[in-house]
Amino acid sequence: MLPGFVLRILRSNRKPPSSSSTAISENEQRELLETITSNLPLDKSSISSTTRFLFGLLRTAIILNASEICRDLLERKIRTQLERATLDDLLVPSYSYLNETLYDVDLVERILAHFLDTLEQSNTAVVEADGKSPSLMLVGKLIDGFLAEIASDANLKSDKFYNLAISLPDQARLYDDGLYRAVDVYLKAHPWVSEAEREKICGVMDCQKLTLEACTHAAQNEWLPLRAVVQVLFFEQLQLRQCSLALF
């Protein structure tokens, strides 16, 4: 369960077993994991603290039911380099029977909240001339990809989808095409949601930030509520008019 080199370290520090068995108990794995976590460097560039490695430790911590302090520490370490994470990193299965969804959405919400808090408090965050943060936009794209992946989960409640979608500030998305894709997947996978819920879910999008291609698709999307379609049609026509004027 723990990475191979970690298990070798543990075996080298153990006394010779009295029996032929060399299996390492779950308690020993948990103790070693918590020790490693507490001694991880904070430097982003450290090889031992790469994003994939940290997510691997976090998954193991969840499986081994490590202490809350250990798991919180790993989540807070991950926040400093969330922009380097991949979609596969975020797709942590729900190991607890308390979670109905396939993937642990609450975990991603916590890590994202840690990241946003750090970004807000940091005075060294890189910001482009237009006021946008590259790291924030990378995380925005990552979260939109995560939303699209979990949207097909029949057990994903609309409030859970909505809250994660709106947790990012406007500056995190140059366009809302990725968000529209997630909304489209969710509505198709949850045909039983009420009209009010559909309008609320569509409300996470800013139709002004949809590309012409996304607008064209959305305008013909039978899953969108009428109000959303009307908004999309308006901004589609606006973009087409601007394109026409640009030709003259």
Short mmCIF file of C-alpha atoms in Angstrom, two decimals, residues 180 183-184 187-188 191 195 198 202 215-229:
data_model
loop_
_atom_site.label_atom_id
_atom_site.label_comp_id
_atom_site.label_asym_id
_atom_site.label_seq_id
_atom_site.Cartn_x
_atom_site.Cartn_y
_atom_site.Cartn_z
CA TYR A 180 -20.58 24.60 -20.03
CA VAL A 183 -23.17 21.55 -17.05
CA ASP A 184 -24.17 19.76 -20.25
CA LEU A 187 -28.07 17.80 -17.08
CA LYS A 188 -27.97 14.82 -19.44
CA PRO A 191 -32.84 14.19 -16.34
CA GLU A 195 -36.66 23.09 -13.75
CA ARG A 198 -31.66 23.20 -13.94
CA CYS A 202 -26.97 26.82 -15.59
CA CYS A 215 -22.91 29.28 -27.97
CA THR A 216 -23.89 27.48 -31.17
CA HIS A 217 -23.94 24.15 -29.35
CA ALA A 218 -25.81 25.52 -26.33
CA ALA A 219 -28.45 27.22 -28.48
CA GLN A 220 -29.47 23.80 -29.79
CA ASN A 221 -29.16 22.02 -26.46
CA GLU A 222 -32.57 20.64 -25.50
CA TRP A 223 -31.39 19.98 -21.94
CA LEU A 224 -30.92 23.65 -21.12
CA PRO A 225 -33.85 25.56 -19.60
CA LEU A 226 -35.53 28.14 -21.83
CA ARG A 227 -34.09 31.11 -19.96
CA ALA A 228 -30.53 29.88 -20.51
CA VAL A 229 -31.19 29.24 -24.20
#
